[in-house]
Coordinates of C-alpha atoms in Angstrom, one line a residue:
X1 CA -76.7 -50.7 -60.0
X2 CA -78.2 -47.9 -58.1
X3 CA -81.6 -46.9 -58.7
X4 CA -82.3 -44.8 -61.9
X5 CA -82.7 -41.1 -61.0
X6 CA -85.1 -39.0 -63.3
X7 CA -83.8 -35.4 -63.8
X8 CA -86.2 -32.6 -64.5
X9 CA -86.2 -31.5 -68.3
X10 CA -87.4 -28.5 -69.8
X11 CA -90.6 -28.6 -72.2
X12 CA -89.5 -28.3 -76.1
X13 CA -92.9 -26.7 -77.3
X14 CA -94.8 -24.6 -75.2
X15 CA -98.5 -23.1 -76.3
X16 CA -99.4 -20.1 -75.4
X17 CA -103.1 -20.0 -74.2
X18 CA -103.7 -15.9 -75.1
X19 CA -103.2 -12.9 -77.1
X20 CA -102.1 -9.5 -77.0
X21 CA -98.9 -8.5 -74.5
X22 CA -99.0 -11.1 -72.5
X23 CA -98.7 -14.1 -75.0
X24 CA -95.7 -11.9 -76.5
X25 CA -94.3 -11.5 -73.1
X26 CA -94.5 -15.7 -72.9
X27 CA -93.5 -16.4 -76.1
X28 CA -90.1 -14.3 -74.9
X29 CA -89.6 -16.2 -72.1
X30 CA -89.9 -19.0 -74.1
X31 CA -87.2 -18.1 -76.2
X32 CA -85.0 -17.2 -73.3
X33 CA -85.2 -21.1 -72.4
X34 CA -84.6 -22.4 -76.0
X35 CA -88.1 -23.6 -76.4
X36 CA -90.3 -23.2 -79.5
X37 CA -93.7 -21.6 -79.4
X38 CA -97.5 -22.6 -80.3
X39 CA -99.8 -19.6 -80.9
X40 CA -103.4 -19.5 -81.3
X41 CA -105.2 -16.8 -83.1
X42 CA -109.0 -16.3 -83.8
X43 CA -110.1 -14.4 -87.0
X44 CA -109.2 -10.8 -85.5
X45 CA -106.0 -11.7 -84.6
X46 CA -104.6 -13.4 -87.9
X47 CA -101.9 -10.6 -87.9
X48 CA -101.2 -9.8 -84.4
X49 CA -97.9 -9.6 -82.9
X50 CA -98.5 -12.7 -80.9
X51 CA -99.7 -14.3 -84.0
X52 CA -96.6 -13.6 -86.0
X53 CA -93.7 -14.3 -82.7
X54 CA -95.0 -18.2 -82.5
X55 CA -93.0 -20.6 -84.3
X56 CA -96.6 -21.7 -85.2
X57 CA -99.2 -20.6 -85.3
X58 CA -103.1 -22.1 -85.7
X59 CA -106.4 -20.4 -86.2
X60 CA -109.1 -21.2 -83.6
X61 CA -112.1 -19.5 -84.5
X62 CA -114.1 -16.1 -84.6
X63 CA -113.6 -13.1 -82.7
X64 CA -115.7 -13.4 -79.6
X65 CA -113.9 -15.2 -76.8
X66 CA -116.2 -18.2 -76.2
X67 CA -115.7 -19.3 -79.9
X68 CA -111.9 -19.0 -79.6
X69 CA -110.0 -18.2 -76.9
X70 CA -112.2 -19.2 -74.2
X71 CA -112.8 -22.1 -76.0
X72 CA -110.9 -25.6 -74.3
X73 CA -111.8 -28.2 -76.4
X74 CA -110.4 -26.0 -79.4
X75 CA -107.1 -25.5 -77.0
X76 CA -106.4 -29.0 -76.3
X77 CA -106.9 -30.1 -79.9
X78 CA -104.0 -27.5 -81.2
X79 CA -101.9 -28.8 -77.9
X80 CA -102.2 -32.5 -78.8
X81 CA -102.2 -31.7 -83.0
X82 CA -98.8 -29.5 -82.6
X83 CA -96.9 -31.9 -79.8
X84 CA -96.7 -29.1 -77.2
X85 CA -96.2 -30.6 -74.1
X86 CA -97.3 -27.9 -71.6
X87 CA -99.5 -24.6 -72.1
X88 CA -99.1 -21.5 -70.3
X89 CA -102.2 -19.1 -69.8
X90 CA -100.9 -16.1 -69.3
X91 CA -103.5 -14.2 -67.1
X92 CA -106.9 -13.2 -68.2
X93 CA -108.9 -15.6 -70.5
X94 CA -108.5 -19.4 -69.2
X95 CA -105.5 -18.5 -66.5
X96 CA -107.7 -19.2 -63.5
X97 CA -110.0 -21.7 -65.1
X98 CA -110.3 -24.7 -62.9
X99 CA -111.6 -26.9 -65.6
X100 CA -108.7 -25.7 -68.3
X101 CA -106.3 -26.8 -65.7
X102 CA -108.4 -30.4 -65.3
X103 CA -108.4 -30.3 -68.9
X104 CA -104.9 -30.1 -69.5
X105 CA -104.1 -32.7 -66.8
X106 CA -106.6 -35.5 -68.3
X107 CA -105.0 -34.8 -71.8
X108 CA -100.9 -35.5 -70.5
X109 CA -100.3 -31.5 -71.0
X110 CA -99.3 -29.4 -68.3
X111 CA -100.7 -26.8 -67.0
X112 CA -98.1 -24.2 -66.6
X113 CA -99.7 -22.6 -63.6
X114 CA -101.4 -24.0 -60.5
X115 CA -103.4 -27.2 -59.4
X116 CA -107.6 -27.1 -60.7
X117 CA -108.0 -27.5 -56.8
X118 CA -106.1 -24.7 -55.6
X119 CA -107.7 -23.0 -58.8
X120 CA -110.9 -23.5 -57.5
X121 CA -110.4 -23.1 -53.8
X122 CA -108.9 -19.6 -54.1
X123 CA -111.2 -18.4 -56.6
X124 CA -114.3 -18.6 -54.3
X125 CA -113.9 -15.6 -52.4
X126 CA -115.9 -17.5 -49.4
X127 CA -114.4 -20.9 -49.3
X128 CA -110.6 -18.9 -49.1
X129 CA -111.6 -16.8 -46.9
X130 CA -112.6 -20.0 -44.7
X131 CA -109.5 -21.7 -45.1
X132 CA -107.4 -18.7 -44.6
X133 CA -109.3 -18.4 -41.5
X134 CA -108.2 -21.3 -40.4
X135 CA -104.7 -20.9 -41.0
X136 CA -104.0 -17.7 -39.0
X137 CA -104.3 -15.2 -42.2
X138 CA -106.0 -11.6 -40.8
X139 CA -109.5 -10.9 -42.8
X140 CA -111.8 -8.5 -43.0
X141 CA -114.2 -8.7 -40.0
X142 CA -117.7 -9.9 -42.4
X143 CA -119.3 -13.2 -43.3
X144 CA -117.5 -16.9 -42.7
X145 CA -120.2 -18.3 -45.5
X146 CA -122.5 -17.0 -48.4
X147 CA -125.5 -15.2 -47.3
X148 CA -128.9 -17.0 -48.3
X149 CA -131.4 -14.3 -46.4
X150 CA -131.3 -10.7 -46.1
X151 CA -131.2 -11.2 -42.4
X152 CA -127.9 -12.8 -42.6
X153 CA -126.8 -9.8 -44.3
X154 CA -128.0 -7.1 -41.7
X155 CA -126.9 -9.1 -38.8
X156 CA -123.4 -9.5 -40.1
X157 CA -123.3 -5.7 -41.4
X158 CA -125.2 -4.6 -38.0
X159 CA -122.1 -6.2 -36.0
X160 CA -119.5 -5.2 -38.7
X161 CA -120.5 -1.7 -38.6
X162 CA -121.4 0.4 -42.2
X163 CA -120.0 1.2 -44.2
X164 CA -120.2 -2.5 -45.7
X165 CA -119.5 -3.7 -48.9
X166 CA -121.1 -6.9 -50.5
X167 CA -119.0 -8.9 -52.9
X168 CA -119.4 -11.7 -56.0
X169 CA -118.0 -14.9 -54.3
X170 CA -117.2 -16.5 -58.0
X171 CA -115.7 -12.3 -59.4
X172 CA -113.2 -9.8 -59.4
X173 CA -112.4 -7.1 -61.3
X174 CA -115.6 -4.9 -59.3
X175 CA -118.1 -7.3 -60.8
X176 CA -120.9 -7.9 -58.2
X177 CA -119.7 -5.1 -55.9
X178 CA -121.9 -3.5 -53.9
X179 CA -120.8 -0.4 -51.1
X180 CA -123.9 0.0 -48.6
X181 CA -123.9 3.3 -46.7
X182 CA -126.7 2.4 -44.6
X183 CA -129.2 -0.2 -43.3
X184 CA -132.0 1.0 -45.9
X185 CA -129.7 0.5 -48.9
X186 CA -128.6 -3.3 -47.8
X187 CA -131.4 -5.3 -49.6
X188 CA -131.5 -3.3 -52.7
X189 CA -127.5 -3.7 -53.0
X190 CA -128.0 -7.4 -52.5
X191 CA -130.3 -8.1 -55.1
X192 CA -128.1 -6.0 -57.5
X193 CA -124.9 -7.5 -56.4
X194 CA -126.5 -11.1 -57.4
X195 CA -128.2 -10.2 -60.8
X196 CA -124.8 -9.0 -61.4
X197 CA -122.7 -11.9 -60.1
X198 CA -125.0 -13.9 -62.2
X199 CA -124.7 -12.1 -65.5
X200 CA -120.7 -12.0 -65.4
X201 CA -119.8 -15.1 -64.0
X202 CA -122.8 -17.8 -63.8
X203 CA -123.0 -17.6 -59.8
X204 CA -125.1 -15.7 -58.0
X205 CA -123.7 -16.4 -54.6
X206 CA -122.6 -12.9 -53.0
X207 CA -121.1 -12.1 -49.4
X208 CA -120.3 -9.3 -47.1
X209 CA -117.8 -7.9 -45.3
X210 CA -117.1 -4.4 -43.5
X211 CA -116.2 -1.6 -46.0
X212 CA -112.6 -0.4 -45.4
X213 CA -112.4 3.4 -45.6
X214 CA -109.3 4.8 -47.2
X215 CA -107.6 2.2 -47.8
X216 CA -104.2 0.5 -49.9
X217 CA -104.2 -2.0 -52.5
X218 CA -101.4 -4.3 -51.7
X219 CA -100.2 -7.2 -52.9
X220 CA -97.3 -9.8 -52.7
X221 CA -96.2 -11.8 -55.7
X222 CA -95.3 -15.5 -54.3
X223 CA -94.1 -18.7 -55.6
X224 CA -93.4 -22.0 -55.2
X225 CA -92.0 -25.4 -56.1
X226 CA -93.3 -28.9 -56.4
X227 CA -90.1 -29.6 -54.1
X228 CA -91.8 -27.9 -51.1
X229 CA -90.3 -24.4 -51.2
X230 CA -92.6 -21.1 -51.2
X231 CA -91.4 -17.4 -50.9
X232 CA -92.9 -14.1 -51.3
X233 CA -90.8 -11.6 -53.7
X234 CA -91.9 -8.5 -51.8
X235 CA -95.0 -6.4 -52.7
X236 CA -96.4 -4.2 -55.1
X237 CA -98.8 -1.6 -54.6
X238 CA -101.9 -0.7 -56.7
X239 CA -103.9 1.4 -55.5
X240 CA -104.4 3.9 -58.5
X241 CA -107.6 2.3 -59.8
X242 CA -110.0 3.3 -62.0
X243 CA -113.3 1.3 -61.6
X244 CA -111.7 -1.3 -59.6
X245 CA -109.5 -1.8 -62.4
X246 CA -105.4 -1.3 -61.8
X247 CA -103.9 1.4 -63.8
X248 CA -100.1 2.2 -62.4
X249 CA -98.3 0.1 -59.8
X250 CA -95.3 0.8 -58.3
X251 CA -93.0 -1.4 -55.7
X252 CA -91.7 -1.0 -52.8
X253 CA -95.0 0.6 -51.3
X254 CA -94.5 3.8 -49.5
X255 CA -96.9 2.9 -47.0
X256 CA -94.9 -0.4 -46.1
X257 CA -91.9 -0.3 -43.5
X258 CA -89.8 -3.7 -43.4
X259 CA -91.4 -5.2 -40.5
X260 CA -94.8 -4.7 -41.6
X261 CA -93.3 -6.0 -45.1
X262 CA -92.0 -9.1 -43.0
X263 CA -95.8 -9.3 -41.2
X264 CA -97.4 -9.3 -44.7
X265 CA -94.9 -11.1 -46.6
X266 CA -95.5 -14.2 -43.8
X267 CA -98.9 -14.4 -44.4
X268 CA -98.9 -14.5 -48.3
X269 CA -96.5 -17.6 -48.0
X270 CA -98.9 -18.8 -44.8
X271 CA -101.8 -18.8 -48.0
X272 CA -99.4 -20.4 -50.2
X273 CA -98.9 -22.8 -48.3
X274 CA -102.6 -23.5 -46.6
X275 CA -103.6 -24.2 -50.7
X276 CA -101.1 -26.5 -51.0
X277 CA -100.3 -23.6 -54.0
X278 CA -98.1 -24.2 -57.1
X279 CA -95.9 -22.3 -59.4
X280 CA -96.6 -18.4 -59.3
X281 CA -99.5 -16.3 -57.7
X282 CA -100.7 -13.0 -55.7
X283 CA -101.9 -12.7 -52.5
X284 CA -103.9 -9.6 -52.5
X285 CA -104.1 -7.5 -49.0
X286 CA -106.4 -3.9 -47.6
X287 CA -104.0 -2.0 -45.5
X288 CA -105.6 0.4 -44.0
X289 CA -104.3 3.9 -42.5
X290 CA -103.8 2.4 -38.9
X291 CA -101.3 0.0 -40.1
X292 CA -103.7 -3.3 -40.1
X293 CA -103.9 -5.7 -43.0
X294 CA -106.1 -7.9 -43.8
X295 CA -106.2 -10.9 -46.8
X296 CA -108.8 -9.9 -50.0
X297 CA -108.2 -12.6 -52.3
X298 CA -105.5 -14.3 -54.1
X299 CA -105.2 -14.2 -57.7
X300 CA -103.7 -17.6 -59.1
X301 CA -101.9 -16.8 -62.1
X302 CA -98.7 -14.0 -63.3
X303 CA -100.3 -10.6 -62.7
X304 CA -100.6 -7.8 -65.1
X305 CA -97.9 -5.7 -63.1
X306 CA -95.6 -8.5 -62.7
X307 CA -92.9 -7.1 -64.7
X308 CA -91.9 -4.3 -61.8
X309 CA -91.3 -7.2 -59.5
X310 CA -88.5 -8.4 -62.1
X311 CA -87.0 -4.9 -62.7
X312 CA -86.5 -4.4 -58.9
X313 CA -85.5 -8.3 -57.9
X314 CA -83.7 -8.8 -61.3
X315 CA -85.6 -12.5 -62.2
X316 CA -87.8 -13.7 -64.8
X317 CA -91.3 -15.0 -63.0
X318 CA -92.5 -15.8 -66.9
X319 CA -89.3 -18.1 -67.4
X320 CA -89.6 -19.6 -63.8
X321 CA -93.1 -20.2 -64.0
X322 CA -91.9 -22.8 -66.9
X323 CA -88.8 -24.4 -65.0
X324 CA -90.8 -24.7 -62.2
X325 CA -94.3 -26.5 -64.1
X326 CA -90.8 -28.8 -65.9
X327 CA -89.5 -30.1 -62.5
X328 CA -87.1 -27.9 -61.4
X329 CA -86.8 -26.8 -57.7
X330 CA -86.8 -22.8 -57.8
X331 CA -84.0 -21.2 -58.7
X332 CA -81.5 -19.5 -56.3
X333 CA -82.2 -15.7 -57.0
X334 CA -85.8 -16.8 -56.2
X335 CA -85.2 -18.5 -53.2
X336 CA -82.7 -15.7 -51.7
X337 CA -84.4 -13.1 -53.4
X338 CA -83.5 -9.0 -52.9
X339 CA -85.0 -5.9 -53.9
X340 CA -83.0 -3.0 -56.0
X341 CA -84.2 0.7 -56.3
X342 CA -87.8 1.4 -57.4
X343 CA -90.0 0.3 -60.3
X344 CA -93.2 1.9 -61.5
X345 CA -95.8 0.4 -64.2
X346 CA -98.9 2.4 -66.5
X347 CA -100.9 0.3 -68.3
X348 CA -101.4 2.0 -71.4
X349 CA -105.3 1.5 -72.6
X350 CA -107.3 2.0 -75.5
X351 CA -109.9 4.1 -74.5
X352 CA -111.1 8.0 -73.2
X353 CA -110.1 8.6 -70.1
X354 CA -111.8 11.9 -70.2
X355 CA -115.0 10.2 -71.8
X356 CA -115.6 7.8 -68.9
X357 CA -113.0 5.5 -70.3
X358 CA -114.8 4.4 -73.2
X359 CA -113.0 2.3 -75.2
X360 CA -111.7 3.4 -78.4
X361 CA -111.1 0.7 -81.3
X362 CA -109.4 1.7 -84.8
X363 CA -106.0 0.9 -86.4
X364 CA -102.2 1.8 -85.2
X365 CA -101.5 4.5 -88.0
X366 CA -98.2 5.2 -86.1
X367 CA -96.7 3.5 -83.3
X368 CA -93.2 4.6 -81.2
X369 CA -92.4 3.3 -77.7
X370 CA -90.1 5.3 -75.5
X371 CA -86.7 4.2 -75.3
X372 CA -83.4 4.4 -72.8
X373 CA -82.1 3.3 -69.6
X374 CA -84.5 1.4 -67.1
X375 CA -87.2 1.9 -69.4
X376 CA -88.9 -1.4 -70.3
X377 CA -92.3 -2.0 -72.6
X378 CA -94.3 -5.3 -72.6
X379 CA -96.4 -4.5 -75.6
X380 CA -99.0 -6.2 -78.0
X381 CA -100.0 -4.1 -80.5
X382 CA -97.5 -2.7 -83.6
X383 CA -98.1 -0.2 -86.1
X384 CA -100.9 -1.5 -88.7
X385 CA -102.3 -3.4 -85.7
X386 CA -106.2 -3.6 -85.6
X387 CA -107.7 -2.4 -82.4
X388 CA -111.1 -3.7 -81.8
X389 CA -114.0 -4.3 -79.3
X390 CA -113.9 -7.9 -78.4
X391 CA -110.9 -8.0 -76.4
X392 CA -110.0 -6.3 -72.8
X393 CA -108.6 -2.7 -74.2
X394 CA -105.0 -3.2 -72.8
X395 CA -102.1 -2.1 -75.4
X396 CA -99.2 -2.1 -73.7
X397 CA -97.5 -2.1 -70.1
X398 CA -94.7 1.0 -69.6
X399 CA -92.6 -0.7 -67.3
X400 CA -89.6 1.8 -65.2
X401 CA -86.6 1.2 -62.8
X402 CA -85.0 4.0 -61.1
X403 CA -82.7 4.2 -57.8
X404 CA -85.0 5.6 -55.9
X405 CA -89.0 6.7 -56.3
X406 CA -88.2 10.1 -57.5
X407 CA -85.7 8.3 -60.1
X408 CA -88.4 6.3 -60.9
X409 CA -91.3 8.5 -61.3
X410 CA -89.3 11.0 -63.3
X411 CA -88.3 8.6 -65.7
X412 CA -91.8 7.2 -65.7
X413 CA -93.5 11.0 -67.0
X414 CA -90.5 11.5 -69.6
X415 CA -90.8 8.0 -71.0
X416 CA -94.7 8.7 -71.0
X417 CA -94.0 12.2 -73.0
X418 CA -92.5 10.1 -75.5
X419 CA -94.3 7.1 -76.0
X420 CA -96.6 7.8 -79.2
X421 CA -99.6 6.4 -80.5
X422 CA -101.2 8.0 -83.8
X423 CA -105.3 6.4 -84.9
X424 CA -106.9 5.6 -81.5
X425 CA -107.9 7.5 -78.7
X426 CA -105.5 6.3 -75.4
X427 CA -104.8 6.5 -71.6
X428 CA -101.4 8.1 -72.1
X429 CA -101.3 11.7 -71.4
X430 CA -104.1 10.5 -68.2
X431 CA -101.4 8.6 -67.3
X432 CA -98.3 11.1 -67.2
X433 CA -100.8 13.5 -65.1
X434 CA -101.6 11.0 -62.2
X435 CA -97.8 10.3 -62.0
X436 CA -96.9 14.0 -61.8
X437 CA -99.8 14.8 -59.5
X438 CA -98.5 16.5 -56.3
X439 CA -100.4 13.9 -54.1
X440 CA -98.7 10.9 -56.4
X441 CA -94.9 12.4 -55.5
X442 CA -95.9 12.7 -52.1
X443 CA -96.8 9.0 -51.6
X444 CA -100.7 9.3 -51.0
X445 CA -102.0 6.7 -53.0
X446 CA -104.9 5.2 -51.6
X447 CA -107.9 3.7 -53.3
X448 CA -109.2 6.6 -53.6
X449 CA -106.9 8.6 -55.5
X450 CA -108.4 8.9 -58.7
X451 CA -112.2 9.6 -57.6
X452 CA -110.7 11.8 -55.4
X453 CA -108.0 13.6 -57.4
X454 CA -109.4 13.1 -61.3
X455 CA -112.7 12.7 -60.9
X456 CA -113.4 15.9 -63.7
X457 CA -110.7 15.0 -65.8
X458 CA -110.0 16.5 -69.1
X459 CA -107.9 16.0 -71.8
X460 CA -108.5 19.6 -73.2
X461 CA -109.7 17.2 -76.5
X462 CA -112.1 19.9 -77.7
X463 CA -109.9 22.9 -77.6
X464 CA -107.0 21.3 -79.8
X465 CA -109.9 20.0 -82.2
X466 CA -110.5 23.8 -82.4
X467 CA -107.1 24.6 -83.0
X468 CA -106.3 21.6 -85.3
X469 CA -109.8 23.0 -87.4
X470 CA -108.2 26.8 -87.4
X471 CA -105.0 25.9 -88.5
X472 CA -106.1 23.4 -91.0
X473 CA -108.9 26.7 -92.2
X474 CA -105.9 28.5 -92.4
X475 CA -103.7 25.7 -94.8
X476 CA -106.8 25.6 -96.7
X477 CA -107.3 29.4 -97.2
X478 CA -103.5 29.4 -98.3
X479 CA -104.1 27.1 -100.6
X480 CA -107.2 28.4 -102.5
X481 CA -106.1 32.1 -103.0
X482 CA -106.8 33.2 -99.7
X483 CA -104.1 35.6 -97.6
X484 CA -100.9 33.3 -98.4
X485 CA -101.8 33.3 -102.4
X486 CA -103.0 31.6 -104.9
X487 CA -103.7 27.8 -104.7
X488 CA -101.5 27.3 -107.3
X489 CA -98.4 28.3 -105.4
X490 CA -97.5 25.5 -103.3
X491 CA -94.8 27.7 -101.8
X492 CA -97.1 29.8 -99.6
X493 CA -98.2 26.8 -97.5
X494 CA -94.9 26.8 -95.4
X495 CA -97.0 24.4 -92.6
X496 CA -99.3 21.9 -92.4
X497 CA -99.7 19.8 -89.1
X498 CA -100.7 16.6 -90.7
X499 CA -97.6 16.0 -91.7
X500 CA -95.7 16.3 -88.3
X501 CA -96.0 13.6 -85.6
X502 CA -95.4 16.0 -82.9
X503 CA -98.0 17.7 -80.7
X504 CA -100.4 16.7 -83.5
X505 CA -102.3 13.8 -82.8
X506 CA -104.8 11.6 -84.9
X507 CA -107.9 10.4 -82.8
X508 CA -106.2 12.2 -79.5
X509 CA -105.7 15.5 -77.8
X510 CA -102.2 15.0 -76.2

């Protein structure tokens, strides 16, 4: 007899290492594949959607993250106590933990994401950008290696040129981010690009590299196999940011012809490939107004924006992600992959976009997401749901497909006009403005957009509190025998805006 051939099988229980829209969006895929969910919940969440989608469910500890969801001894034990064979991260949280991943592997689970070592090699800013050296991938003209003296600094930014920007080697997300106009300014931005570095991620260890001016945010998703196949699935761009933060993304990118797309898309699989990379990434790029790219970083886990790549290729990256950490080679749509029409994302946040996006925390009095065709909504919160501090503010993703980008971004402000949100304060109407915004239609979305376009935003909030105090004056003198009558005659008080869920808003101007 021949010899005995092991086929690939899919995982039977799956847990889901997170919370909020992504876990929902997991647990879906899940579902999709026939295979039965493991949610965990701390104290806050004992009601969440997530919570209440897993076919189990297990409490893991308080509120704040390091006593629950950041917590992988806690992880493991509900892995190995429910039988659930593989965990997937979702991003955020654990996703690009090198140890969680090392973890899993010394417990038999699988990690349903990449290797700890390509974890760890593409989280340090400096060591990637080393190895990416090395494997033809264009960087930003800055520092091979960490900086240990100030003079390493201003000789690297004195041959760079200013402006120069220093950067966390262990961050993201604008932690440990420093921009240095001038030679003056460089040791100051130092020290408080390490304190920083420090606080947020327990590494002090900063670089530098020359500031791009004006620049796009642009990223490939890619993926790959344990078979030996890696592709890229076109990019995304995201260069609406607020703090450093992503707040709509929209593929394909104006700014990206095909053969530049072909230039770019090379060199995310090039990186793939150089880290010996596993299931499904980013490989983040700076393109700047001349045309040149260069590699920023590459974030090894599914992306927030994630879900316009599906809308305009027509896969599942969620559901993939799981074949491929089961065995399979990549599916065919992946490997021969297409793009269709446009696709636009807003995260929708809880927070005051008009109040330097403070975050706002309270419960979902009413909740009612936009419907119709090629609208799509990757949310986490329901009505009754508890918004609270702990956690990143993100609500929900408004996900759009249209033919084209004018298809797109119409469909993306009326499906904003009717996505309601009644109890908190949100990014909503802030959100239907930058995608209206003349220099939005027109394609110019560079890093700069919304310092430069909405940096005195207003939500008009104190003008409709005036208006919402008047007319409820007004329902009030009605009712107590003022103009309308007495307060006796119900029948005189022919409107009162509390009970409508129009214009009206609870907690929000809109």
């Amino acid at each position: 007899m021949g010899e005995r051939i092991n086929m690939p099988k899919l995982f039977d229980k799956v847990l889901v290492a997170n919370r909020g829209e992504i876990a929902v969006r997991v647990i879906r895929a899940c579902r999709t594949l026939g295979i039965k969910t493991v949610t965990i919940y701390s104290t806050a969440d004992r009601y969440a959607a997530h919570t209440l989608m897993g076919d189990e469910a297990y409490e893991i500890g308080p509120p704040p993250p390091l006593e629950s969801y950041l917590c992988i001894e806690k992880i493991i034990d509900v892995a190995k106590r429910s039988g659930a064979q593989a965990i997937h991260p979702g991003y955020g949280f654990l996703s690009e933990n090198p140890a969680f991943s090392q973890a899993c592997r010394d417990n038999g689970i699988v990690f349903i994401g990449p290797s700890p070592e390509a974890i760890k090699l593409m989280g340090n800013k400096v060591e990637s950008r080393v190895k990416m050296a090395g494997a033809g991938v264009p960087l930003i003209p800055g520092m091979k290696a960490a900086g240990n003296h100030i003079d390493e600094f201003a000789k690297v930014a004195s041959e760079a040129g200013y402006p120069v920007l220093i950067k966390a080697a262990a961050g993201g997300g604008g932690k440990g981010m420093r921009v240095v106009q001038k030679p003056e300014e460089l040791q100051t931005a130092v020290e408080g690009a390490r304190r920083e570095a420090k606080s947020a991620f327990g590494d002090d260890t900063v670089y530098l590299e020359k500031y791009i001016i004006n620049p796009r945010h642009i990223e490939f998703q890619v993926l790959a196999d344990q078979h030996g196949t890696a592709v890229h699935l076109f990019e995304r761009e995201c260069s609406i940011q607020r703090r450093h933060q992503k707040i709509v993304e929209e593929t394909p990118s104006t700014a990206v012809t095909p053969e530049l797309r072909k230039q770019m898309g090379e060199a995310a699989v090039a990186v793939v490939k150089a880290a010996n990379y596993v299931n499904a990434g980013t490989v983040e790029f700076l393109l700047d107004p001349t045309g040149k790219f260069y590699f920023l970083e590459m974030n090894t886990r599914l992306q927030v924006e994630h879900p316009i790549t599906e809308l305009v290729v027509g896969v599942d990256l969620a559901a993939e992600q799981i074949r491929i950490a089961s065995g399979f080679p990549m599916s065919e749509p992946f490997r021969n992959a297409s793009q269709r029409g446009h696709a636009i994302e807003c995260r929708i946040y809880a927070e005051d976009a008009g109040n330097n996006f403070m975050p706002s925390i309270g419960k979902i009095l009413l909740y009612r997401e936009p419907t119709g065709p090629g609208v799509r909504v990757d949310s986490g919160i329901m009505q009754g749901s508890e918004v609270g501090i702990d956690y990143d503010p993100i609500l929900a993703k408004l996900i759009v497909w249209g033919e084209n980008r004018d298809h797109a971004r119409a469909r993306m402000i009326r499906a904003l006009q009717e996505y309601k949100i009644l109890g908190i304060r949100h990014s909503i109407k802030y959100l239907a403005e930058i995608v209206a915004h003349p220099k939005f239609a027109s394609g110019e979305t560079y890093t700069d957009f919304i310092p430069r376009n909405f940096a005195d935003w207003n939500d008009g909030a104190e003008l409709h509190l005036e208006a919402a105090l008047a007319a409820a004056a007004l329902v009030n003198a009605n009712g107590k025998g003022g103009a309308g009558g007495s307060g006796q005659n119900a029948e005189h008080i022919s409107y009162n805006p509390w009970l409508t869920s129009g214009a009206w808003r609870i907690g929000e101007a809109q």
